[in-house]
Amino acid sequence: MFFNTITHLFTGMSRHVSGRQGNCCGKNMKWTSLQILLRVAMKSGWESMTNGVAKNSKAHREQQSKSASCMSGALPSNALNRHCQSNRKHNEFIHSLHGGLFMKQYVDIIWAIVAVATIAFVIAINGCHSDSPTSTYVPHYEHVEEGKAFSREFWATVAVDSFQVNIPKSGDFRIAYTTDRGSSAVLVRLSKKALITVTIEAENIVQEVSLEKGAITASNSQAIETFDDAVFTPDTSFGTLVLISAGATVLARPTVTPTPTVTPTPTAAPSNPIPAGIPGPSANAGIVVAVGDSITRGQGSSVGGYPAYLEAKLLQNGHDLKVLNKGIGGETSSKTASRFSSLIAGADAVLLMIGTNDVMGGSCNASCTISNIASMLNTALNAGVRPIVSTVIPARSTSYRAKFNDDIIALNVQIRNLAISKGVRYIDSYLLFDKSDAYFSDDIHPNDAGYERIAIEWYNALY
C-alpha cells in the first residue's frame, strides 16, 4: 500500500510536468527513465524495509517460544525461575530495541524516497526547460519614418538597429528584412516617392532586405502608413529587389558627382544693363519692389540679377520706374512675411518670388509657405500696392538638389491656384529653367542669361 501511494504521488507530479511542458519538449524518454529509476529505488527500499521487519519477526518468534516454555513449566523450577527472569528482561530490551530500530529504518526510507522523488521532479522540469527549443523570434519594427526621397534610384543602407530604403515612386510596397535573430516584413503605402527608415528592436543585426511592389488590401485604406494586418499581392513584373544581402548593401546610395557648370557662349552682359543713351529713372519715378531670397538678390549674376535687367527694360521702353532690390540670401517665406509691410511702403508694385529655402531644408512646409505668401498678397492688396507673384525655379537637373524638384512642382501648383483665387497676376519662372541647365550659374541660382529671362517675364506681367 505504501509503495502504491508513493507511486501515485509521483505519477501526479509527472502529469503536472507533462501538462506544463507538453510531452517534455518531445523527450518523454528522459522523463520515463526517471520514473523507472524512481520506481526501482522505491521498490528496493520497500524490500529492504520488509526484509528487516521479517528478520525482527523471526527473532521475536524464537523469543516467544522461550516465553512459552516459562509459562508451561517445561524446565526445572530453579532453572525455570532464572530463565524466566532473564527472558522477561530480554523481552523488554528486545522490544524497545526493535521498536526504535524499526521506526528509524522506516523514517529513513520514507525520507530517501521523498528526496529521490523531489530530485527527479526538479531534474525533469529543468530538463524540459533546457531541452525545449525556443519559439520562433520575430524582430518587430518599432517605428517607420517617411522622409524625402534622396534620389531617383532604389537603394538601401543599414545601420545599428535600423535600415533605410529609398523608394523613388509611389505605390504599395512590402519591405522584407532578416536579422541574425529572425525575419519579418513591413507593408507601406506611399503617396509619393520617399526615403523609408525602419527602426527595429535592439540587439538585431540586419542581414537581408528586399523590396516588392504590389497591392495592399486592408479594411482601413489610408494614404500611407504601415499595415500590420493586411494582405499583400505582389506585382510579378516588379519582382523582388534585393537591397541588402549578408549584412552588406547590394544597391548603394548613389554618390553625387559634381557636374561642371554649363555657361552660355553669348557675349558677357555689361556691368550696367541699361543701354547707352537711355536715361535712368527720374526723381518722380514710380517704385517697383522686388522681394525674395538670394535668387531675387541676384547671386550668380554680374549685374544684380533680374531687378537690374527689369529696370533697364522698363526705361528702354519709356516707363519711368525704379526697381528696388530687397532680396536677402537664405531667407525663408516666414522671414520675408515678417518684414513685408515695411518693404512695400510707398511702392506702386511688388514682385514676390519666395519658397526655395522652405523646400530645401527650412522648417516651413508647403502649407506654411502658401499661408505666408497669401498673407503677403493680402497685405499688398490692402495697402493699394499691386502684387505679382512668381513660381519657384527648379534646381539644376544634374545637381543633388534636383531631388527637391518634385516638391517644388507641387508647391508651384498651389502658388498658381492662390494667385488665381485672389485675382493676382503670376509668372511661371519654373518653365524658364525646366528644359535646360544652360541658364544656371550653380545648382540653384541663374546666370545672367537666366536672370534676363526672368526679367522679361516680370515686364510682360507689368505691361
Short mmCIF file of C-alpha atoms in Angstrom, two decimals:
data_model
loop_
_atom_site.label_atom_id
_atom_site.label_comp_id
_atom_site.label_asym_id
_atom_site.label_seq_id
_atom_site.Cartn_x
_atom_site.Cartn_y
_atom_site.Cartn_z
CA MET A 1 0.00 0.00 0.00
CA PHE A 2 2.80 2.37 0.92
CA PHE A 3 4.57 1.67 -2.37
CA ASN A 4 1.39 2.30 -4.39
CA THR A 5 0.73 5.59 -2.57
CA ILE A 6 4.21 6.95 -3.35
CA THR A 7 3.87 5.76 -6.97
CA HIS A 8 0.56 7.57 -7.37
CA LEU A 9 2.09 10.73 -5.89
CA PHE A 10 4.95 10.64 -8.36
CA THR A 11 2.61 9.87 -11.30
CA GLY A 12 0.65 13.01 -10.41
CA MET A 13 3.86 15.00 -10.41
CA SER A 14 4.77 13.60 -13.82
CA ARG A 15 1.38 14.57 -15.23
CA HIS A 16 1.87 18.08 -13.86
CA VAL A 17 5.21 18.40 -15.65
CA SER A 18 3.82 16.93 -18.87
CA GLY A 19 0.88 19.29 -18.73
CA ARG A 20 3.12 22.32 -18.34
CA GLN A 21 5.80 21.35 -20.81
CA GLY A 22 3.82 19.40 -23.40
CA ASN A 23 5.47 15.98 -23.79
CA CYS A 24 8.54 17.41 -22.12
CA CYS A 25 9.53 19.10 -25.36
CA GLY A 26 9.37 15.84 -27.30
CA LYS A 27 11.63 13.99 -24.84
CA ASN A 28 9.34 11.68 -22.89
CA MET A 29 12.12 9.08 -22.84
CA LYS A 30 14.06 11.13 -20.28
CA TRP A 31 11.02 11.50 -18.06
CA THR A 32 10.09 7.80 -18.42
CA SER A 33 13.64 6.82 -17.47
CA LEU A 34 13.37 8.90 -14.34
CA GLN A 35 10.08 7.24 -13.49
CA ILE A 36 11.58 3.76 -13.87
CA LEU A 37 14.63 4.75 -11.83
CA LEU A 38 12.50 6.10 -9.02
CA ARG A 39 10.15 3.11 -9.01
CA VAL A 40 13.13 0.74 -8.78
CA ALA A 41 14.58 2.81 -5.94
CA MET A 42 11.29 2.81 -4.07
CA LYS A 43 10.81 -0.93 -4.61
CA SER A 44 14.36 -1.67 -3.40
CA GLY A 45 13.78 0.47 -0.33
CA TRP A 46 10.49 -1.23 0.36
CA GLU A 47 12.02 -4.73 0.05
CA SER A 48 14.89 -3.73 2.36
CA MET A 49 12.44 -2.47 4.93
CA THR A 50 10.19 -5.56 4.72
CA ASN A 51 13.23 -7.91 4.97
CA GLY A 52 14.31 -6.11 8.09
CA VAL A 53 10.85 -6.47 9.55
CA ALA A 54 10.86 -10.21 8.69
CA LYS A 55 14.16 -10.79 10.45
CA ASN A 56 12.95 -8.96 13.51
CA SER A 57 9.76 -11.01 13.45
CA LYS A 58 11.79 -14.33 13.36
CA ALA A 59 13.84 -13.31 16.40
CA HIS A 60 10.68 -12.26 18.07
CA ARG A 61 9.05 -15.65 17.42
CA GLU A 62 12.04 -17.52 18.91
CA GLN A 63 11.84 -15.42 22.00
CA GLN A 64 8.10 -16.06 22.23
CA SER A 65 8.85 -19.82 22.15
CA LYS A 66 11.13 -19.45 25.15
CA SER A 67 8.49 -17.40 26.90
CA ALA A 68 6.01 -20.18 26.29
CA SER A 69 8.42 -22.62 27.94
CA CYS A 70 8.49 -20.44 31.03
CA MET A 71 4.75 -20.45 31.23
CA SER A 72 4.35 -24.19 30.61
CA GLY A 73 6.86 -25.22 33.31
CA ALA A 74 8.82 -27.41 30.94
CA LEU A 75 12.08 -26.56 32.77
CA PRO A 76 13.07 -27.44 36.39
CA SER A 77 11.85 -24.92 38.98
CA ASN A 78 15.24 -23.27 39.81
CA ALA A 79 16.28 -23.21 36.19
CA LEU A 80 12.80 -22.09 35.30
CA ASN A 81 12.94 -19.08 37.62
CA ARG A 82 16.37 -17.97 36.41
CA HIS A 83 15.40 -18.49 32.79
CA CYS A 84 12.10 -16.71 33.04
CA GLN A 85 13.57 -13.69 34.88
CA SER A 86 16.30 -13.41 32.29
CA ASN A 87 13.76 -13.88 29.49
CA ARG A 88 11.50 -11.14 30.86
CA LYS A 89 14.34 -8.60 30.89
CA HIS A 90 15.46 -9.74 27.47
CA ASN A 91 12.00 -9.32 26.05
CA GLU A 92 11.72 -5.78 27.38
CA PHE A 93 15.11 -4.88 25.93
CA ILE A 94 14.38 -6.53 22.58
CA HIS A 95 11.01 -4.84 22.22
CA SER A 96 12.45 -1.42 22.91
CA LEU A 97 15.44 -2.02 20.67
CA HIS A 98 13.48 -3.49 17.78
CA GLY A 99 10.85 -0.79 18.02
CA GLY A 100 13.43 2.04 17.89
CA LEU A 101 15.41 0.47 15.06
CA PHE A 102 12.30 -0.31 13.10
CA MET A 103 10.95 3.23 13.40
CA LYS A 104 14.31 4.75 12.47
CA GLN A 105 14.65 2.48 9.44
CA TYR A 106 11.07 3.24 8.43
CA VAL A 107 11.54 7.04 8.65
CA ASP A 108 14.90 6.96 6.85
CA ILE A 109 13.44 5.05 3.94
CA ILE A 110 10.47 7.45 3.65
CA TRP A 111 12.80 10.46 3.58
CA ALA A 112 15.03 8.77 1.00
CA ILE A 113 12.06 8.10 -1.30
CA VAL A 114 10.74 11.66 -0.93
CA ALA A 115 14.22 13.07 -1.62
CA VAL A 116 14.63 10.94 -4.75
CA ALA A 117 11.15 11.96 -5.94
CA THR A 118 11.91 15.65 -5.42
CA ILE A 119 15.26 15.43 -7.21
CA ALA A 120 13.65 13.57 -10.12
CA PHE A 121 10.89 16.18 -10.31
CA VAL A 122 13.36 19.09 -10.42
CA ILE A 123 15.56 17.33 -12.97
CA ALA A 124 12.56 16.65 -15.16
CA ILE A 125 11.41 20.28 -15.10
CA ASN A 126 14.89 21.65 -15.73
CA GLY A 127 15.43 19.09 -18.45
CA CYS A 128 12.27 20.22 -20.20
CA HIS A 129 13.25 23.87 -19.92
CA SER A 130 16.79 23.35 -21.10
CA ASP A 131 15.98 20.96 -23.91
CA SER A 132 12.94 22.80 -25.26
CA PRO A 133 13.53 24.75 -28.46
CA THR A 134 12.74 28.47 -28.19
CA SER A 135 9.71 29.76 -30.05
CA THR A 136 10.30 31.47 -33.41
CA TYR A 137 11.53 35.04 -32.79
CA VAL A 138 10.09 37.82 -34.91
CA PRO A 139 12.16 41.05 -34.98
CA HIS A 140 9.27 43.51 -34.92
CA TYR A 141 9.90 47.05 -36.10
CA GLU A 142 9.46 49.79 -33.51
CA HIS A 143 8.57 52.58 -35.90
CA VAL A 144 8.72 53.55 -39.55
CA GLU A 145 9.64 57.06 -40.61
CA GLU A 146 8.95 58.59 -44.00
CA GLY A 147 11.25 61.27 -45.37
CA LYS A 148 12.05 62.90 -48.69
CA ALA A 149 13.49 60.57 -51.32
CA PHE A 150 17.18 61.15 -51.78
CA SER A 151 17.42 60.21 -55.44
CA ARG A 152 15.60 58.57 -58.31
CA GLU A 153 17.11 55.12 -57.73
CA PHE A 154 16.24 52.21 -55.47
CA TRP A 155 18.86 51.64 -52.76
CA ALA A 156 19.25 50.80 -49.09
CA THR A 157 21.69 51.35 -46.25
CA VAL A 158 21.99 49.52 -42.93
CA ALA A 159 22.76 50.99 -39.51
CA VAL A 160 22.62 49.82 -35.89
CA ASP A 161 19.08 48.57 -35.15
CA SER A 162 17.72 50.21 -38.32
CA PHE A 163 17.94 50.46 -42.09
CA GLN A 164 16.87 52.90 -44.82
CA VAL A 165 15.23 52.17 -48.16
CA ASN A 166 14.98 54.79 -50.90
CA ILE A 167 11.79 54.20 -52.93
CA PRO A 168 11.59 56.62 -55.87
CA LYS A 169 7.96 56.04 -56.73
CA SER A 170 4.53 55.88 -55.12
CA GLY A 171 2.51 52.72 -54.53
CA ASP A 172 2.15 49.76 -52.16
CA PHE A 173 5.35 48.01 -51.10
CA ARG A 174 6.45 45.11 -48.92
CA ILE A 175 9.84 45.56 -47.26
CA ALA A 176 11.06 42.16 -46.07
CA TYR A 177 14.01 42.01 -43.69
CA THR A 178 16.03 39.32 -41.94
CA THR A 179 18.23 39.86 -38.89
CA ASP A 180 20.56 37.50 -37.08
CA ARG A 181 17.59 36.56 -34.87
CA GLY A 182 14.64 36.17 -37.26
CA SER A 183 12.64 37.52 -40.19
CA SER A 184 9.75 39.94 -40.61
CA ALA A 185 8.28 42.48 -43.03
CA VAL A 186 6.56 45.85 -43.11
CA LEU A 187 3.88 46.92 -45.58
CA VAL A 188 3.82 50.59 -46.60
CA ARG A 189 1.66 52.68 -48.89
CA LEU A 190 3.35 55.72 -50.38
CA SER A 191 1.55 58.63 -52.00
CA LYS A 192 4.88 59.85 -53.38
CA LYS A 193 8.48 58.73 -53.54
CA ALA A 194 10.12 58.58 -50.13
CA LEU A 195 13.09 57.57 -48.02
CA ILE A 196 11.81 54.99 -45.52
CA THR A 197 13.67 54.47 -42.23
CA VAL A 198 12.74 51.27 -40.36
CA THR A 199 13.85 51.03 -36.73
CA ILE A 200 13.72 47.52 -35.28
CA GLU A 201 14.11 46.09 -31.80
CA ALA A 202 17.51 46.45 -30.16
CA GLU A 203 20.19 43.79 -30.48
CA ASN A 204 19.18 42.89 -34.05
CA ILE A 205 21.78 42.93 -36.82
CA VAL A 206 20.20 43.35 -40.24
CA GLN A 207 21.35 40.71 -42.72
CA GLU A 208 18.92 40.85 -45.63
CA VAL A 209 16.48 43.45 -47.01
CA SER A 210 14.35 43.04 -50.12
CA LEU A 211 11.57 45.06 -51.71
CA GLU A 212 8.40 44.05 -53.53
CA LYS A 213 5.81 46.23 -55.20
CA GLY A 214 2.18 45.17 -55.32
CA ALA A 215 -1.19 45.93 -53.80
CA ILE A 216 -2.21 46.11 -50.15
CA THR A 217 -5.72 45.00 -49.29
CA ALA A 218 -6.83 46.32 -45.91
CA SER A 219 -10.05 47.42 -44.28
CA ASN A 220 -8.59 50.80 -43.35
CA SER A 221 -7.24 52.08 -46.63
CA GLN A 222 -5.30 55.23 -45.85
CA ALA A 223 -2.73 57.27 -47.67
CA ILE A 224 0.46 55.90 -46.27
CA GLU A 225 1.16 54.26 -43.12
CA THR A 226 2.14 50.83 -42.15
CA PHE A 227 -0.21 47.85 -42.22
CA ASP A 228 0.16 45.24 -39.51
CA ASP A 229 -2.79 43.10 -40.63
CA ALA A 230 -3.29 43.21 -44.37
CA VAL A 231 -2.99 41.08 -47.49
CA PHE A 232 -0.17 41.92 -49.91
CA THR A 233 -0.43 40.81 -53.53
CA PRO A 234 2.97 41.16 -55.24
CA ASP A 235 3.43 42.64 -58.71
CA THR A 236 5.28 39.89 -60.57
CA SER A 237 6.54 42.35 -63.18
CA PHE A 238 8.40 44.25 -60.42
CA GLY A 239 9.84 41.08 -58.90
CA THR A 240 11.84 41.02 -55.69
CA LEU A 241 14.52 43.66 -55.45
CA VAL A 242 17.35 42.57 -53.11
CA LEU A 243 18.75 45.67 -51.41
CA ILE A 244 20.91 44.23 -48.61
CA SER A 245 22.45 40.76 -48.53
CA ALA A 246 24.66 39.12 -45.87
CA GLY A 247 24.67 42.40 -43.99
CA ALA A 248 26.17 44.31 -46.93
CA THR A 249 24.49 46.83 -49.21
CA VAL A 250 23.71 45.50 -52.69
CA LEU A 251 22.18 48.66 -54.14
CA ALA A 252 24.02 51.55 -52.53
CA ARG A 253 23.09 55.18 -52.08
CA PRO A 254 24.43 56.97 -55.15
CA THR A 255 27.35 59.32 -54.84
CA VAL A 256 26.66 62.62 -56.50
CA THR A 257 29.38 63.63 -58.91
CA PRO A 258 29.59 67.39 -59.39
CA THR A 259 28.87 68.41 -62.95
CA PRO A 260 30.75 71.38 -64.43
CA THR A 261 28.59 74.44 -64.78
CA VAL A 262 27.41 74.97 -68.33
CA THR A 263 27.51 78.63 -69.24
CA PRO A 264 26.09 80.15 -72.40
CA THR A 265 28.55 81.37 -75.02
CA PRO A 266 26.96 84.73 -75.92
CA THR A 267 28.85 87.90 -75.12
CA ALA A 268 29.08 88.78 -71.45
CA ALA A 269 26.43 91.09 -70.09
CA PRO A 270 27.56 94.66 -69.40
CA SER A 271 28.00 95.81 -65.82
CA ASN A 272 25.10 98.18 -66.43
CA PRO A 273 22.29 96.55 -68.41
CA ILE A 274 20.69 99.93 -69.26
CA PRO A 275 21.50 100.69 -72.92
CA ALA A 276 23.60 103.75 -73.64
CA GLY A 277 21.56 106.88 -74.23
CA ILE A 278 18.64 105.75 -72.07
CA PRO A 279 18.24 107.99 -69.01
CA GLY A 280 17.75 106.47 -65.58
CA PRO A 281 14.60 106.82 -63.51
CA SER A 282 13.53 110.37 -62.71
CA ALA A 283 13.07 111.75 -59.23
CA ASN A 284 9.36 111.17 -59.57
CA ALA A 285 9.68 107.66 -60.95
CA GLY A 286 7.32 105.00 -59.79
CA ILE A 287 8.61 102.34 -57.41
CA VAL A 288 8.66 98.59 -58.04
CA VAL A 289 9.97 96.50 -55.15
CA ALA A 290 11.48 93.05 -55.79
CA VAL A 291 11.15 90.85 -52.67
CA GLY A 292 12.64 87.39 -52.13
CA ASP A 293 15.74 85.38 -51.30
CA SER A 294 19.18 85.06 -52.96
CA ILE A 295 17.60 84.49 -56.38
CA THR A 296 15.99 87.92 -56.11
CA ARG A 297 19.20 89.31 -54.70
CA GLY A 298 20.96 88.18 -57.89
CA GLN A 299 23.52 85.62 -56.66
CA GLY A 300 25.46 84.34 -59.70
CA SER A 301 24.83 87.49 -61.73
CA SER A 302 27.35 90.13 -62.74
CA VAL A 303 24.79 92.96 -62.87
CA GLY A 304 22.50 92.41 -59.90
CA GLY A 305 20.03 89.81 -61.12
CA TYR A 306 16.58 90.23 -62.63
CA PRO A 307 15.79 93.55 -60.82
CA ALA A 308 18.60 95.25 -62.76
CA TYR A 309 17.54 93.72 -66.07
CA LEU A 310 13.89 94.65 -65.44
CA GLU A 311 14.67 98.27 -64.67
CA ALA A 312 16.74 98.53 -67.86
CA LYS A 313 13.93 97.10 -69.96
CA LEU A 314 11.34 99.41 -68.34
CA LEU A 315 13.40 102.51 -69.06
CA GLN A 316 14.26 101.32 -72.54
CA ASN A 317 10.53 101.10 -73.27
CA GLY A 318 9.74 104.51 -71.85
CA HIS A 319 8.47 103.53 -68.39
CA ASP A 320 9.80 105.81 -65.68
CA LEU A 321 10.06 103.21 -62.95
CA LYS A 322 12.74 102.40 -60.43
CA VAL A 323 13.17 98.75 -59.32
CA LEU A 324 14.38 98.31 -55.73
CA ASN A 325 16.13 95.02 -54.94
CA LYS A 326 15.06 93.80 -51.45
CA GLY A 327 16.19 90.21 -51.78
CA ILE A 328 18.13 88.58 -48.90
CA GLY A 329 20.16 85.41 -49.34
CA GLY A 330 18.93 82.34 -47.42
CA GLU A 331 15.61 83.90 -46.50
CA THR A 332 12.51 81.78 -45.91
CA SER A 333 8.92 82.83 -46.55
CA SER A 334 8.32 83.30 -42.82
CA LYS A 335 11.15 85.83 -42.53
CA THR A 336 10.04 87.62 -45.68
CA ALA A 337 6.48 87.88 -44.35
CA SER A 338 7.72 89.38 -41.10
CA ARG A 339 9.32 92.35 -42.92
CA PHE A 340 6.98 92.60 -45.88
CA SER A 341 4.88 95.57 -44.72
CA SER A 342 7.90 97.84 -44.30
CA LEU A 343 9.31 96.80 -47.69
CA ILE A 344 6.31 97.85 -49.75
CA ALA A 345 5.67 101.19 -48.08
CA GLY A 346 5.33 103.83 -50.83
CA ALA A 347 5.67 101.29 -53.66
CA ASP A 348 3.48 101.09 -56.75
CA ALA A 349 4.04 97.38 -57.33
CA VAL A 350 5.74 94.46 -55.58
CA LEU A 351 7.28 91.40 -57.22
CA LEU A 352 7.34 88.34 -54.93
CA MET A 353 9.44 85.20 -55.53
CA ILE A 354 9.94 83.07 -52.41
CA GLY A 355 9.92 79.41 -51.32
CA THR A 356 13.21 77.83 -52.43
CA ASN A 357 14.70 77.76 -48.93
CA ASP A 358 11.43 76.47 -47.48
CA VAL A 359 11.54 73.44 -49.77
CA MET A 360 15.25 72.74 -49.43
CA GLY A 361 15.51 72.37 -45.69
CA GLY A 362 13.58 75.10 -43.98
CA SER A 363 11.17 74.47 -41.14
CA CYS A 364 8.25 75.70 -43.25
CA ASN A 365 6.38 73.08 -45.31
CA ALA A 366 4.25 73.73 -48.40
CA SER A 367 1.14 74.67 -46.42
CA CYS A 368 3.22 77.07 -44.34
CA THR A 369 4.75 78.64 -47.46
CA ILE A 370 1.38 79.16 -49.12
CA SER A 371 -0.01 80.67 -45.93
CA ASN A 372 2.86 83.18 -45.80
CA ILE A 373 2.52 84.09 -49.49
CA ALA A 374 -1.24 84.55 -49.07
CA SER A 375 -0.64 86.83 -46.11
CA MET A 376 1.82 88.98 -48.10
CA LEU A 377 -0.53 89.24 -51.08
CA ASN A 378 -3.33 90.36 -48.77
CA THR A 379 -1.03 92.94 -47.16
CA ALA A 380 -0.13 94.39 -50.58
CA LEU A 381 -3.73 94.47 -51.80
CA ASN A 382 -4.90 96.16 -48.61
CA ALA A 383 -2.11 98.74 -48.93
CA GLY A 384 -3.03 99.56 -52.54
CA VAL A 385 0.20 98.08 -53.88
CA ARG A 386 -0.09 95.93 -56.99
CA PRO A 387 1.35 92.45 -56.27
CA ILE A 388 2.73 90.00 -58.82
CA VAL A 389 3.93 86.58 -57.68
CA SER A 390 6.28 84.06 -59.30
CA THR A 391 6.57 80.30 -59.10
CA VAL A 392 9.82 78.87 -57.71
CA ILE A 393 12.52 77.89 -60.23
CA PRO A 394 13.82 74.28 -60.19
CA ALA A 395 17.26 73.12 -59.16
CA ARG A 396 19.66 72.20 -61.94
CA SER A 397 18.68 68.71 -63.10
CA THR A 398 22.19 67.29 -62.75
CA SER A 399 22.71 68.51 -59.18
CA TYR A 400 21.97 66.62 -55.97
CA ARG A 401 19.37 69.30 -55.17
CA ALA A 402 17.28 68.01 -58.07
CA LYS A 403 15.70 65.64 -55.54
CA PHE A 404 13.63 68.64 -54.39
CA ASN A 405 12.16 69.41 -57.81
CA ASP A 406 9.05 67.29 -57.32
CA ASP A 407 8.28 69.21 -54.15
CA ILE A 408 8.87 72.47 -56.00
CA ILE A 409 6.40 71.41 -58.69
CA ALA A 410 3.80 70.62 -56.04
CA LEU A 411 4.37 73.99 -54.35
CA ASN A 412 4.09 75.84 -57.67
CA VAL A 413 0.67 74.33 -58.32
CA GLN A 414 -0.54 75.85 -55.08
CA ILE A 415 1.10 79.21 -55.85
CA ARG A 416 -0.70 79.40 -59.21
CA ASN A 417 -4.02 78.43 -57.65
CA LEU A 418 -3.57 81.00 -54.90
CA ALA A 419 -2.85 83.80 -57.39
CA ILE A 420 -5.90 82.91 -59.48
CA SER A 421 -8.15 82.80 -56.42
CA LYS A 422 -7.05 86.33 -55.42
CA GLY A 423 -7.10 87.79 -58.94
CA VAL A 424 -3.35 88.42 -58.83
CA ARG A 425 -1.09 88.04 -61.85
CA TYR A 426 1.71 85.48 -61.70
CA ILE A 427 4.69 84.45 -63.82
CA ASP A 428 5.79 80.82 -64.22
CA SER A 429 9.54 81.11 -63.79
CA TYR A 430 9.82 77.33 -63.33
CA LEU A 431 9.15 76.76 -67.04
CA LEU A 432 12.05 79.04 -68.00
CA PHE A 433 14.56 76.59 -66.49
CA ASP A 434 12.79 73.24 -66.78
CA LYS A 435 14.21 72.23 -70.16
CA SER A 436 17.80 73.45 -69.93
CA ASP A 437 20.64 73.64 -67.43
CA ALA A 438 22.38 76.28 -69.55
CA TYR A 439 20.81 79.10 -67.55
CA PHE A 440 22.29 78.17 -64.15
CA SER A 441 25.41 79.58 -62.50
CA ASP A 442 25.33 76.81 -59.86
CA ASP A 443 22.85 74.22 -58.54
CA ILE A 444 20.01 76.67 -57.83
CA HIS A 445 20.98 80.19 -58.96
CA PRO A 446 20.59 81.50 -62.51
CA ASN A 447 23.38 83.09 -64.51
CA ASP A 448 22.95 86.42 -66.28
CA ALA A 449 21.14 84.83 -69.21
CA GLY A 450 18.75 83.14 -66.81
CA TYR A 451 18.08 86.32 -64.84
CA GLU A 452 17.36 88.23 -68.04
CA ARG A 453 14.71 85.64 -68.97
CA ILE A 454 13.02 86.17 -65.60
CA ALA A 455 13.13 89.96 -66.07
CA ILE A 456 11.30 89.67 -69.39
CA GLU A 457 8.51 87.70 -67.70
CA TRP A 458 8.16 90.32 -64.95
CA TYR A 459 7.99 93.07 -67.60
CA ASN A 460 5.27 91.26 -69.51
CA ALA A 461 3.27 90.86 -66.30
CA LEU A 462 3.56 94.57 -65.50
CA TYR A 463 2.51 95.60 -69.01
#
